[in-house]
Amino acid sequence: MTLEDKRQKITWTAMESPVGRLLVFADGHGITEIRFRNNSSPLPSTQGSGNEWLALAIEQLNAYFNSRLMKFELPLSLSGTAFQRGVWSELQKINYGSTASYGQIAAAINKPKAARAVGMANNKNPIPIIIPCHRVIGSNGALIGFAGGLDTKRWLLQHEGGYVDDNQV
C-alpha cells in the first residue's frame, strides 16, 4: 500500500454523546466527516483501525461535550468547492457561545448578496460541531435547518450558553 493509498483510506469510529451516537470519519490527512444518528448513508468497510485523527477527534469531542473545550484543533480533510470551503472557514471563526446569521457570513466572505448560497454551503458542511454550522441562525434569530435536527441544534447552542429564542422555531 502506497502512502497515497493510506491517505485516501477512510476509517471511522462511533461515539456516544449527549446528542446521540456520532460517527466520526478520517483519512490520512485528518477528519473528513461527522454523521448524526439520522444519517443512513453507507459506511466504509474499515472501522477505526489505527487512524490517529479518530482518537484525537473523540478526545476533543468528549472535552467539548464536558464543557472543557471551546475550540477544536484538529486537522480537517475537506472536499468542496472554493465557495463552500470559504464558508466553512468563516464558520470556524464564530466564537463558542455566539451565533451569526447567513447574511452576516455572506458579508464576512465579501459576498453580501449570497446568504442563500451560504445556507447551501452550510447544509453541505461534512463536519458539523467541529465546523460549527449549528451557530448559524436566521436573521430573525430563528433556528433554521441542521443535519442533526433542530433539537440537536438547540441543545448545542444551549450547551455553549448561546441564546435561543424558542418562540422563533
CSV table of C-alpha atoms in Angstrom, one decimal, residues 43-148:
chain,number,residue,atom,x,y,z
A,43,LEU,CA,-20.4,3.1,5.8
A,44,PRO,CA,-16.8,2.4,4.6
A,45,SER,CA,-15.6,-1.1,5.3
A,46,THR,CA,-12.8,-0.1,7.6
A,47,GLN,CA,-13.7,0.8,11.1
A,48,GLY,CA,-11.3,2.7,13.4
A,49,SER,CA,-8.2,0.7,12.6
A,50,GLY,CA,-5.3,2.9,13.7
A,51,ASN,CA,-6.2,6.3,12.4
A,52,GLU,CA,-4.5,8.8,14.7
A,53,TRP,CA,-7.0,11.5,13.9
A,54,LEU,CA,-10.0,9.5,15.1
A,55,ALA,CA,-8.7,9.1,18.7
A,56,LEU,CA,-7.9,12.8,18.8
A,57,ALA,CA,-11.3,13.8,17.5
A,58,ILE,CA,-13.1,11.6,20.0
A,59,GLU,CA,-10.9,13.1,22.8
A,60,GLN,CA,-11.7,16.7,21.7
A,61,LEU,CA,-15.5,16.0,21.2
A,62,ASN,CA,-15.7,14.5,24.6
A,63,ALA,CA,-13.9,17.5,26.1
A,64,TYR,CA,-16.4,19.8,24.2
A,65,PHE,CA,-19.4,17.9,25.5
A,66,ASN,CA,-18.0,18.0,29.0
A,67,SER,CA,-17.6,21.9,28.7
A,68,ARG,CA,-13.8,21.7,28.8
A,69,LEU,CA,-13.1,22.6,25.2
A,70,MET,CA,-14.4,25.7,23.3
A,71,LYS,CA,-12.3,25.5,20.1
A,72,PHE,CA,-11.3,22.4,18.2
A,73,GLU,CA,-7.8,21.9,17.0
A,74,LEU,CA,-7.9,19.1,14.6
A,75,PRO,CA,-6.6,18.5,11.1
A,76,LEU,CA,-9.5,18.6,8.6
A,77,SER,CA,-9.6,16.9,5.2
A,78,LEU,CA,-12.2,18.7,3.3
A,79,SER,CA,-13.7,18.2,-0.1
A,80,GLY,CA,-15.8,21.0,-1.5
A,81,THR,CA,-15.9,23.9,-3.9
A,82,ALA,CA,-13.8,27.0,-3.2
A,83,PHE,CA,-17.0,28.8,-2.1
A,84,GLN,CA,-18.0,26.1,0.3
A,85,ARG,CA,-14.5,25.9,1.8
A,86,GLY,CA,-14.6,29.7,2.2
A,87,VAL,CA,-17.9,29.5,4.1
A,88,TRP,CA,-16.7,26.6,6.2
A,89,SER,CA,-13.6,28.6,7.1
A,90,GLU,CA,-15.7,31.5,8.1
A,91,LEU,CA,-17.9,29.3,10.3
A,92,GLN,CA,-14.9,28.3,12.3
A,93,LYS,CA,-14.5,32.0,13.2
A,94,ILE,CA,-17.8,32.1,15.1
A,95,ASN,CA,-16.9,32.0,18.7
A,96,TYR,CA,-18.2,29.4,21.1
A,97,GLY,CA,-21.5,30.6,22.6
A,98,SER,CA,-22.1,33.1,19.7
A,99,THR,CA,-24.2,33.0,16.6
A,100,ALA,CA,-24.2,34.6,13.2
A,101,SER,CA,-26.8,34.9,10.5
A,102,TYR,CA,-26.4,33.6,7.0
A,103,GLY,CA,-26.3,37.2,5.8
A,104,GLN,CA,-23.5,38.0,8.3
A,105,ILE,CA,-21.5,35.1,7.0
A,106,ALA,CA,-22.1,36.2,3.4
A,107,ALA,CA,-20.9,39.7,4.2
A,108,ALA,CA,-17.8,38.3,6.0
A,109,ILE,CA,-16.7,36.5,2.9
A,110,ASN,CA,-17.4,39.6,0.7
A,111,LYS,CA,-20.5,38.1,-1.0
A,112,PRO,CA,-23.2,40.2,0.7
A,113,LYS,CA,-25.9,39.0,-1.6
A,114,ALA,CA,-25.1,35.3,-1.2
A,115,ALA,CA,-27.0,34.5,2.0
A,116,ARG,CA,-28.9,31.6,0.3
A,117,ALA,CA,-25.7,30.2,-1.2
A,118,VAL,CA,-24.1,30.4,2.3
A,119,GLY,CA,-27.1,28.4,3.5
A,120,MET,CA,-26.5,25.8,0.9
A,121,ALA,CA,-22.8,25.6,1.8
A,122,ASN,CA,-23.7,25.4,5.4
A,123,ASN,CA,-26.0,22.5,4.5
A,124,LYS,CA,-23.1,20.7,2.8
A,125,ASN,CA,-20.8,21.0,5.8
A,126,PRO,CA,-19.4,17.5,6.3
A,127,ILE,CA,-18.0,18.1,9.8
A,128,PRO,CA,-20.7,19.6,12.0
A,129,ILE,CA,-19.9,20.6,15.5
A,130,ILE,CA,-16.2,20.8,14.7
A,131,ILE,CA,-17.1,23.2,11.9
A,132,PRO,CA,-19.8,24.9,13.9
A,133,CYS,CA,-22.7,25.3,11.4
A,134,HIS,CA,-25.1,25.0,14.4
A,135,ARG,CA,-24.0,28.5,15.3
A,136,VAL,CA,-25.7,29.9,12.1
A,137,ILE,CA,-29.2,31.1,12.6
A,138,GLY,CA,-31.8,33.1,10.6
A,139,SER,CA,-31.6,36.9,10.6
A,140,ASN,CA,-34.7,37.0,12.9
A,141,GLY,CA,-33.0,34.7,15.4
A,142,ALA,CA,-34.9,31.6,14.3
A,143,LEU,CA,-33.2,28.2,14.2
A,144,ILE,CA,-33.1,27.1,10.6
A,145,GLY,CA,-32.1,23.6,9.4
A,146,PHE,CA,-29.4,21.4,10.8
A,147,ALA,CA,-28.3,17.9,9.8
A,148,GLY,CA,-28.8,16.6,13.3
